[in-house]
Amino acid sequence: MMAKRCAAAAMLTVLGATGCGGDGTTVEPPEAVGTSSLFELDVDWAADRQFYDFPFPSDLRLDANGYPNLDGFINDGDNFAVTGVLEIAPQRRGWATVPVGYFRFDAPLGELDITATIPPGPDAAVLLIDVDPDSPERGRAIPTIATTPPADDFVPDNLLAVAARQGFVLHPDRTYAFVVTDALLDAEGKPVVAPPAFAKLRDGGTPAGELGPAAANLYESLWPALQTAGVEASRVVAATVFTTGDVVQELADLGDLVRDAYDVTIEDLSVDPDDGADHPRFCELVGTVTFPQFQTGTPPFDEDGVFVIGDDGLPVEQRQEVAPITITFPNEEMPAGGYPLVMYFHGSGGLSSQVVDRGKVPFEGAAPTKGEGPAHVLAAHGFGTVGSAHPVNPERLPGASVIAYLNTDNLEAFR
């Protein structure tokens, strides 16, 4: 995600985080002059164009069960793709392992070159730091890139966007922080400053607002991590603390549940009547395989296409689908433990038979050499192979194009 706006008022030229006047009254420190980020803990971020009045992502934006709350995300043009993402993003716990951080400021920032890597260090303008108390890498800073995207239907003006440099993926289920320091300059070339609420937090206090205590608790892990990273807390003018999720593990766990609960059925196996017994290195069998299907609706899923999770944690079976399957085994004596098996996954618009027939292409524009596909190569080394028709390929959805599975019009199903 990317959007912009996260600035609030100025840096504290503090006489003390909060002091007492001579008459015993509490005196809030005055706001310093300068460009600062929005750090609003007492406004409704879902209200009109206030989504970026607090940094994003943040664990303060998770609901009680750890799911992201994206209410108020700016989508002025009702872009269907963004709407689709907003529908599915809150269905997974935690934040992305390839995140983008957003900070909205109250005045324009200086230009930033998004192609320039920002190396981590005490003088970096922005940082991405592991702040997890249980992490073996606590205090490790990751190279970043940053930019100030122009205002549009999705982001407001004066937004700073920060991300890990391409190629860096964060660990799942770990807490990190995007950090902005006074090395960042505004459009006038002056260092940005901390808004009062963040300055109070940084100096050990609890900011005002309903979320003040929660913010103080969340940011406790940041300060020691900064010290480990060699960054002076006094130079930090904005930060957001967030915990990554683990969608890969969630999907793997769901897959394990499905495999344990269901069996697939292979039927009508026979030697391919075309040339199944004629290959010099292997024998080719063809048949059908029946798969349980869990997506609602019907292919190609212009509508529906989602899982309905039952009380047992399993997706509810919607129907069954029969697909062609090709199996090969080497023309040699089978080992005592059976032939090792390689599963072939065809590509866009591919067929179940390509494990056999997608051979060498002798010249540009020529057809692949039939019978010399992966099965031919692997049989020489004692491997069997198997390939079946994948969802929304032409064998399972007649007339399907090579990109029919790329369902960008229904991102909930595409996921």
Short mmCIF file of C-alpha atoms in Angstrom, two decimals:
data_model
loop_
_atom_site.label_atom_id
_atom_site.label_comp_id
_atom_site.label_asym_id
_atom_site.label_seq_id
_atom_site.Cartn_x
_atom_site.Cartn_y
_atom_site.Cartn_z
CA MET A 1 0.00 0.00 0.00
CA MET A 2 1.03 3.51 -0.37
CA ALA A 3 -0.49 6.80 0.54
CA LYS A 4 0.54 9.91 2.20
CA ARG A 5 -0.06 12.14 5.04
CA CYS A 6 1.24 11.94 8.47
CA ALA A 7 2.25 15.20 10.06
CA ALA A 8 1.03 17.18 12.94
CA ALA A 9 2.79 20.05 14.46
CA ALA A 10 6.25 20.92 15.50
CA MET A 11 9.21 19.87 17.53
CA LEU A 12 9.32 20.61 21.23
CA THR A 13 11.75 23.22 22.34
CA VAL A 14 10.93 21.65 25.62
CA LEU A 15 11.55 23.14 28.96
CA GLY A 16 10.74 19.63 30.15
CA ALA A 17 8.37 17.03 28.74
CA THR A 18 5.69 18.37 31.03
CA GLY A 19 6.54 20.82 33.74
CA CYS A 20 4.91 22.66 36.61
CA GLY A 21 4.46 26.41 36.77
CA GLY A 22 5.32 28.44 39.81
CA ASP A 23 1.71 28.26 40.93
CA GLY A 24 1.66 24.46 40.76
CA THR A 25 -0.28 24.25 37.49
CA THR A 26 0.75 21.79 34.77
CA VAL A 27 2.43 23.45 31.81
CA GLU A 28 2.52 21.73 28.43
CA PRO A 29 5.72 22.49 26.48
CA PRO A 30 5.28 24.92 23.60
CA GLU A 31 5.37 23.70 20.04
CA ALA A 32 8.56 24.40 18.15
CA VAL A 33 8.52 25.89 14.68
CA GLY A 34 9.27 23.51 11.83
CA THR A 35 7.85 20.90 9.52
CA SER A 36 6.65 17.83 11.39
CA SER A 37 4.71 14.65 10.83
CA LEU A 38 1.13 14.05 11.86
CA PHE A 39 0.91 11.87 14.95
CA GLU A 40 -2.73 12.18 15.95
CA LEU A 41 -3.83 9.80 18.69
CA ASP A 42 -7.20 11.39 19.38
CA VAL A 43 -8.80 11.62 15.92
CA ASP A 44 -10.84 9.14 13.93
CA TRP A 45 -8.43 7.86 11.27
CA ALA A 46 -11.41 6.50 9.34
CA ALA A 47 -12.94 9.97 9.01
CA ASP A 48 -12.73 11.93 5.78
CA ARG A 49 -9.11 11.93 4.54
CA GLN A 50 -7.65 11.43 8.02
CA PHE A 51 -6.26 7.96 7.35
CA TYR A 52 -2.72 9.29 7.20
CA ASP A 53 -3.00 11.52 10.24
CA PHE A 54 -1.04 8.78 12.00
CA PRO A 55 1.85 6.75 10.57
CA PHE A 56 1.10 3.57 8.66
CA PRO A 57 1.45 0.63 9.20
CA SER A 58 1.09 0.50 12.97
CA ASP A 59 0.04 -2.12 15.48
CA LEU A 60 -2.31 0.55 16.81
CA ARG A 61 -4.25 -0.05 13.58
CA LEU A 62 -4.81 -3.76 14.32
CA ASP A 63 -8.09 -4.94 15.79
CA ALA A 64 -8.36 -7.03 18.95
CA ASN A 65 -7.63 -10.21 16.97
CA GLY A 66 -4.60 -8.82 15.15
CA TYR A 67 -6.26 -8.04 11.82
CA PRO A 68 -5.50 -4.75 9.99
CA ASN A 69 -8.14 -2.03 10.18
CA LEU A 70 -8.06 -0.14 6.89
CA ASP A 71 -11.23 1.88 7.42
CA GLY A 72 -10.78 5.30 5.88
CA PHE A 73 -8.13 4.30 3.34
CA ILE A 74 -8.29 6.94 0.63
CA ASN A 75 -9.81 5.74 -2.65
CA ASP A 76 -11.44 8.87 -4.06
CA GLY A 77 -12.04 7.39 -7.49
CA ASP A 78 -13.49 4.13 -6.15
CA ASN A 79 -10.84 2.23 -8.08
CA PHE A 80 -12.08 -1.36 -8.30
CA ALA A 81 -8.63 -2.88 -7.78
CA VAL A 82 -8.04 -0.87 -4.62
CA THR A 83 -11.54 -1.73 -3.42
CA GLY A 84 -10.74 -5.40 -3.95
CA VAL A 85 -7.52 -5.17 -1.98
CA LEU A 86 -9.28 -3.34 0.85
CA GLU A 87 -11.79 -6.18 1.04
CA ILE A 88 -9.20 -8.93 1.41
CA ALA A 89 -6.33 -7.25 3.28
CA PRO A 90 -8.10 -7.32 6.67
CA GLN A 91 -8.54 -11.09 6.33
CA ARG A 92 -4.91 -11.82 7.25
CA ARG A 93 -3.27 -11.11 10.59
CA GLY A 94 -0.43 -8.65 10.92
CA TRP A 95 1.37 -6.53 8.35
CA ALA A 96 3.24 -7.38 5.17
CA THR A 97 6.80 -8.70 5.19
CA VAL A 98 7.50 -6.35 2.25
CA PRO A 99 5.91 -3.25 3.75
CA VAL A 100 5.75 0.41 2.84
CA GLY A 101 5.68 2.97 5.64
CA TYR A 102 3.84 6.27 5.28
CA PHE A 103 4.28 9.48 7.22
CA ARG A 104 2.22 12.55 6.43
CA PHE A 105 3.78 15.94 7.11
CA ASP A 106 2.22 19.34 7.63
CA ALA A 107 4.34 20.98 4.91
CA PRO A 108 6.17 19.86 1.76
CA LEU A 109 9.36 17.82 2.05
CA GLY A 110 12.49 18.03 0.00
CA GLU A 111 12.70 15.80 -3.06
CA LEU A 112 13.96 12.25 -2.59
CA ASP A 113 15.40 9.95 -5.24
CA ILE A 114 13.48 6.68 -5.03
CA THR A 115 16.26 4.90 -6.93
CA ALA A 116 18.87 5.79 -4.32
CA THR A 117 19.50 3.26 -1.56
CA ILE A 118 19.61 4.81 1.91
CA PRO A 119 22.20 2.85 3.89
CA PRO A 120 21.38 2.37 7.56
CA GLY A 121 23.38 4.31 10.09
CA PRO A 122 23.18 6.95 12.81
CA ASP A 123 22.94 9.75 10.24
CA ALA A 124 20.32 8.16 7.97
CA ALA A 125 17.18 10.20 7.31
CA VAL A 126 14.97 7.09 7.40
CA LEU A 127 15.54 3.65 8.84
CA LEU A 128 13.84 0.28 9.08
CA ILE A 129 14.86 -1.45 12.32
CA ASP A 130 14.13 -4.79 13.96
CA VAL A 131 12.77 -3.79 17.39
CA ASP A 132 11.41 -7.15 18.52
CA PRO A 133 12.57 -7.94 22.09
CA ASP A 134 12.62 -11.66 21.23
CA SER A 135 14.49 -11.28 17.96
CA PRO A 136 18.10 -12.46 17.62
CA GLU A 137 18.55 -9.50 15.24
CA ARG A 138 17.15 -6.79 17.49
CA GLY A 139 18.66 -3.47 16.49
CA ARG A 140 19.51 -4.61 12.97
CA ALA A 141 18.76 -1.87 10.44
CA ILE A 142 17.84 -2.65 6.85
CA PRO A 143 18.67 -0.49 3.78
CA THR A 144 15.71 1.54 2.61
CA ILE A 145 14.39 3.64 -0.23
CA ALA A 146 12.10 6.65 0.12
CA THR A 147 10.04 9.05 -1.95
CA THR A 148 7.38 11.73 -1.71
CA PRO A 149 4.57 10.57 -4.01
CA PRO A 150 2.40 13.26 -5.59
CA ALA A 151 -1.13 13.66 -4.26
CA ASP A 152 -3.75 11.70 -6.16
CA ASP A 153 -6.92 9.69 -5.55
CA PHE A 154 -5.12 7.51 -3.01
CA VAL A 155 -2.59 9.66 -1.19
CA PRO A 156 -2.71 13.19 0.19
CA ASP A 157 -0.07 15.84 -0.17
CA ASN A 158 3.12 16.01 1.90
CA LEU A 159 3.43 12.25 2.25
CA LEU A 160 6.69 10.39 2.85
CA ALA A 161 6.78 6.78 1.67
CA VAL A 162 9.53 4.46 2.95
CA ALA A 163 10.26 0.82 2.11
CA ALA A 164 12.98 -1.76 2.47
CA ARG A 165 15.32 -1.75 -0.50
CA GLN A 166 14.27 -4.26 -3.12
CA GLY A 167 15.41 -7.75 -2.19
CA PHE A 168 14.99 -7.37 1.56
CA VAL A 169 12.07 -9.35 2.99
CA LEU A 170 11.25 -9.02 6.67
CA HIS A 171 10.87 -11.99 8.97
CA PRO A 172 7.30 -13.09 9.67
CA ASP A 173 5.81 -12.62 13.13
CA ARG A 174 8.41 -10.04 14.11
CA THR A 175 8.15 -6.43 15.23
CA TYR A 176 9.86 -3.67 13.24
CA ALA A 177 9.83 0.11 13.10
CA PHE A 178 10.10 2.65 10.32
CA VAL A 179 12.00 5.60 11.76
CA VAL A 180 12.44 9.19 10.55
CA THR A 181 15.26 11.36 11.90
CA ASP A 182 16.09 15.04 11.76
CA ALA A 183 18.39 14.28 8.84
CA LEU A 184 15.26 14.47 6.66
CA LEU A 185 14.83 17.95 5.19
CA ASP A 186 11.71 19.85 4.27
CA ALA A 187 11.23 21.75 1.02
CA GLU A 188 13.10 24.73 2.46
CA GLY A 189 16.11 22.60 3.32
CA LYS A 190 15.43 22.66 7.06
CA PRO A 191 15.45 19.57 9.30
CA VAL A 192 12.02 18.18 10.11
CA VAL A 193 11.02 18.17 13.77
CA ALA A 194 8.99 15.96 16.07
CA PRO A 195 5.32 16.70 16.73
CA PRO A 196 4.53 17.26 20.43
CA ALA A 197 2.77 13.90 20.91
CA PHE A 198 5.70 11.95 19.53
CA ALA A 199 8.26 14.07 21.38
CA LYS A 200 6.45 13.32 24.62
CA LEU A 201 6.50 9.63 23.82
CA ARG A 202 10.19 9.76 22.93
CA ASP A 203 11.01 11.54 26.15
CA GLY A 204 9.34 8.89 28.30
CA GLY A 205 5.89 10.40 28.70
CA THR A 206 2.42 9.29 27.71
CA PRO A 207 0.78 11.40 25.00
CA ALA A 208 -2.73 12.70 25.38
CA GLY A 209 -5.54 11.00 23.53
CA GLU A 210 -7.45 7.77 23.85
CA LEU A 211 -4.59 5.79 22.34
CA GLY A 212 -1.85 7.52 24.33
CA PRO A 213 -1.27 4.68 26.83
CA ALA A 214 -1.34 2.05 24.09
CA ALA A 215 1.19 4.07 22.08
CA ALA A 216 3.51 4.38 25.07
CA ASN A 217 3.37 0.62 25.53
CA LEU A 218 3.88 -0.15 21.83
CA TYR A 219 6.89 2.13 21.44
CA GLU A 220 8.73 0.74 24.49
CA SER A 221 10.54 -1.74 22.25
CA LEU A 222 11.81 1.01 19.93
CA TRP A 223 14.12 2.91 22.25
CA PRO A 224 16.53 0.09 23.23
CA ALA A 225 16.63 -1.08 19.61
CA LEU A 226 17.68 2.41 18.51
CA GLN A 227 20.48 2.32 21.04
CA THR A 228 21.66 -1.03 19.69
CA ALA A 229 21.56 0.41 16.17
CA GLY A 230 23.64 3.40 17.26
CA VAL A 231 20.87 5.92 16.61
CA GLU A 232 20.31 8.72 19.12
CA ALA A 233 16.68 8.77 20.22
CA SER A 234 16.83 12.56 20.46
CA ARG A 235 17.27 12.70 16.67
CA VAL A 236 14.16 10.64 15.97
CA VAL A 237 11.23 12.82 14.89
CA ALA A 238 8.73 10.15 13.82
CA ALA A 239 8.37 6.39 13.93
CA THR A 240 5.81 3.67 13.50
CA VAL A 241 6.00 0.23 15.11
CA PHE A 242 4.38 -2.75 13.41
CA THR A 243 4.41 -6.55 13.56
CA THR A 244 4.54 -8.68 10.44
CA GLY A 245 2.15 -11.54 9.79
CA ASP A 246 2.89 -14.90 8.21
CA VAL A 247 0.50 -15.56 5.33
CA VAL A 248 2.85 -18.20 3.93
CA GLN A 249 2.64 -20.30 7.09
CA GLU A 250 -1.11 -19.75 7.32
CA LEU A 251 -1.57 -21.09 3.80
CA ALA A 252 0.80 -23.99 4.46
CA ASP A 253 -1.13 -24.91 7.60
CA LEU A 254 -4.40 -24.77 5.67
CA GLY A 255 -2.90 -26.97 2.96
CA ASP A 256 -1.81 -29.52 5.56
CA LEU A 257 -5.33 -29.64 6.97
CA VAL A 258 -6.82 -30.20 3.52
CA ARG A 259 -4.31 -32.92 2.61
CA ASP A 260 -5.04 -34.76 5.85
CA ALA A 261 -8.79 -34.55 5.31
CA TYR A 262 -9.10 -35.36 1.59
CA ASP A 263 -7.82 -37.89 -0.92
CA VAL A 264 -7.67 -37.41 -4.66
CA THR A 265 -8.86 -40.19 -6.92
CA ILE A 266 -6.94 -41.29 -10.03
CA GLU A 267 -8.99 -43.36 -12.45
CA ASP A 268 -8.96 -44.91 -15.93
CA LEU A 269 -5.18 -45.14 -16.21
CA SER A 270 -4.03 -46.64 -19.48
CA VAL A 271 -1.13 -46.41 -21.88
CA ASP A 272 -1.52 -43.31 -24.04
CA PRO A 273 -3.04 -44.72 -27.25
CA ASP A 274 -1.17 -42.14 -29.33
CA ASP A 275 2.44 -42.98 -28.50
CA GLY A 276 2.55 -44.02 -24.86
CA ALA A 277 4.47 -47.24 -25.51
CA ASP A 278 6.75 -45.82 -28.18
CA HIS A 279 9.04 -43.59 -26.11
CA PRO A 280 12.58 -44.98 -25.90
CA ARG A 281 13.13 -43.97 -22.29
CA PHE A 282 9.75 -44.19 -20.58
CA CYS A 283 6.18 -45.41 -20.70
CA GLU A 284 3.37 -42.85 -20.76
CA LEU A 285 0.06 -43.37 -18.98
CA VAL A 286 -2.97 -41.10 -19.19
CA GLY A 287 -6.07 -40.97 -17.04
CA THR A 288 -8.16 -38.66 -14.90
CA VAL A 289 -7.82 -37.25 -11.42
CA THR A 290 -10.68 -35.92 -9.31
CA PHE A 291 -9.94 -32.90 -7.12
CA PRO A 292 -12.12 -31.44 -4.36
CA GLN A 293 -12.82 -27.76 -5.07
CA PHE A 294 -13.16 -25.14 -2.36
CA GLN A 295 -13.79 -21.88 -4.21
CA THR A 296 -17.38 -20.71 -4.27
CA GLY A 297 -18.95 -20.04 -7.65
CA THR A 298 -17.75 -21.37 -10.98
CA PRO A 299 -14.58 -20.85 -13.05
CA PRO A 300 -13.22 -18.44 -14.15
CA PHE A 301 -14.65 -16.81 -11.01
CA ASP A 302 -15.69 -13.42 -12.31
CA GLU A 303 -17.71 -13.45 -9.10
CA ASP A 304 -17.33 -15.34 -5.82
CA GLY A 305 -14.26 -17.61 -5.87
CA VAL A 306 -13.54 -17.45 -2.14
CA PHE A 307 -13.11 -20.04 0.60
CA VAL A 308 -15.78 -20.53 3.23
CA ILE A 309 -13.99 -21.73 6.36
CA GLY A 310 -15.98 -24.14 8.51
CA ASP A 311 -15.95 -24.56 12.27
CA ASP A 312 -13.26 -27.23 11.88
CA GLY A 313 -10.90 -24.72 10.26
CA LEU A 314 -11.21 -26.39 6.86
CA PRO A 315 -12.55 -24.75 3.71
CA VAL A 316 -15.97 -26.14 2.88
CA GLU A 317 -15.96 -28.35 -0.22
CA GLN A 318 -18.08 -26.77 -2.96
CA ARG A 319 -17.88 -29.42 -5.70
CA GLN A 320 -15.46 -31.81 -7.42
CA GLU A 321 -13.61 -31.38 -10.69
CA VAL A 322 -12.19 -34.04 -12.98
CA ALA A 323 -8.92 -33.23 -14.78
CA PRO A 324 -6.68 -35.15 -17.19
CA ILE A 325 -3.44 -36.52 -15.80
CA THR A 326 -0.23 -37.86 -17.38
CA ILE A 327 2.11 -40.23 -15.52
CA THR A 328 5.43 -41.59 -16.81
CA PHE A 329 7.90 -44.13 -15.48
CA PRO A 330 11.31 -45.14 -16.85
CA ASN A 331 11.74 -48.17 -19.07
CA GLU A 332 13.92 -49.88 -16.49
CA GLU A 333 13.40 -52.13 -13.52
CA MET A 334 11.65 -50.34 -10.68
CA PRO A 335 13.74 -49.89 -7.52
CA ALA A 336 12.56 -51.60 -4.34
CA GLY A 337 11.26 -48.30 -2.99
CA GLY A 338 9.60 -47.28 -6.24
CA TYR A 339 10.61 -44.67 -8.79
CA PRO A 340 11.34 -41.21 -7.43
CA LEU A 341 8.64 -38.90 -8.76
CA VAL A 342 8.91 -35.36 -10.12
CA MET A 343 5.71 -33.28 -10.31
CA TYR A 344 5.52 -31.03 -13.37
CA PHE A 345 3.52 -27.80 -13.09
CA HIS A 346 2.67 -26.41 -16.49
CA GLY A 347 2.65 -22.68 -17.08
CA SER A 348 0.06 -20.24 -18.40
CA GLY A 349 -2.23 -21.94 -20.89
CA GLY A 350 -0.27 -25.18 -20.52
CA LEU A 351 -1.56 -28.74 -20.74
CA SER A 352 -1.27 -31.89 -18.65
CA SER A 353 0.61 -33.58 -21.53
CA GLN A 354 3.43 -31.03 -21.57
CA VAL A 355 5.40 -33.09 -19.07
CA VAL A 356 5.92 -35.43 -22.04
CA ASP A 357 5.57 -33.24 -25.11
CA ARG A 358 7.16 -29.91 -24.25
CA GLY A 359 10.54 -30.78 -25.71
CA LYS A 360 13.25 -28.77 -27.41
CA VAL A 361 12.25 -26.01 -29.81
CA PRO A 362 14.64 -26.51 -32.74
CA PHE A 363 14.27 -23.00 -34.10
CA GLU A 364 12.30 -19.85 -33.41
CA GLY A 365 8.64 -20.33 -34.14
CA ALA A 366 8.88 -24.12 -34.31
CA ALA A 367 6.73 -26.44 -32.22
CA PRO A 368 8.35 -28.19 -29.25
CA THR A 369 9.73 -31.65 -30.04
CA LYS A 370 7.00 -34.09 -29.08
CA GLY A 371 7.97 -36.79 -26.59
CA GLU A 372 11.16 -35.03 -25.45
CA GLY A 373 9.79 -32.95 -22.59
CA PRO A 374 10.82 -33.15 -18.92
CA ALA A 375 9.78 -36.82 -18.70
CA HIS A 376 12.30 -37.70 -21.44
CA VAL A 377 15.13 -35.89 -19.66
CA LEU A 378 14.34 -37.24 -16.20
CA ALA A 379 13.74 -40.85 -17.26
CA ALA A 380 17.41 -41.11 -18.18
CA HIS A 381 18.16 -40.58 -14.49
CA GLY A 382 15.55 -43.00 -13.18
CA PHE A 383 12.79 -40.51 -12.37
CA GLY A 384 9.10 -40.87 -13.00
CA THR A 385 6.97 -37.78 -13.63
CA VAL A 386 3.39 -36.64 -13.26
CA GLY A 387 1.53 -33.67 -14.71
CA SER A 388 -2.13 -32.73 -14.45
CA ALA A 389 -4.31 -29.94 -15.78
CA HIS A 390 -4.26 -26.97 -13.44
CA PRO A 391 -7.27 -24.82 -12.55
CA VAL A 392 -8.59 -22.60 -15.35
CA ASN A 393 -6.39 -24.17 -18.02
CA PRO A 394 -7.94 -25.02 -21.43
CA GLU A 395 -8.49 -28.68 -20.45
CA ARG A 396 -10.56 -27.74 -17.42
CA LEU A 397 -12.13 -24.57 -18.81
CA PRO A 398 -12.61 -24.96 -22.57
CA GLY A 399 -11.59 -21.84 -24.44
CA ALA A 400 -9.60 -20.41 -21.54
CA SER A 401 -6.90 -18.00 -22.64
CA VAL A 402 -3.31 -18.18 -21.44
CA ILE A 403 -4.08 -15.47 -18.87
CA ALA A 404 -7.53 -16.61 -17.78
CA TYR A 405 -6.20 -17.42 -14.31
CA LEU A 406 -5.03 -13.83 -13.81
CA ASN A 407 -8.30 -12.67 -12.32
CA THR A 408 -7.52 -9.02 -11.75
CA ASP A 409 -11.21 -8.14 -11.88
CA ASN A 410 -11.88 -10.21 -8.76
CA LEU A 411 -8.85 -9.93 -6.52
CA GLU A 412 -10.53 -11.76 -3.67
CA ALA A 413 -10.66 -14.88 -5.84
CA PHE A 414 -7.28 -14.16 -7.46
CA ARG A 415 -5.57 -14.34 -4.09
#
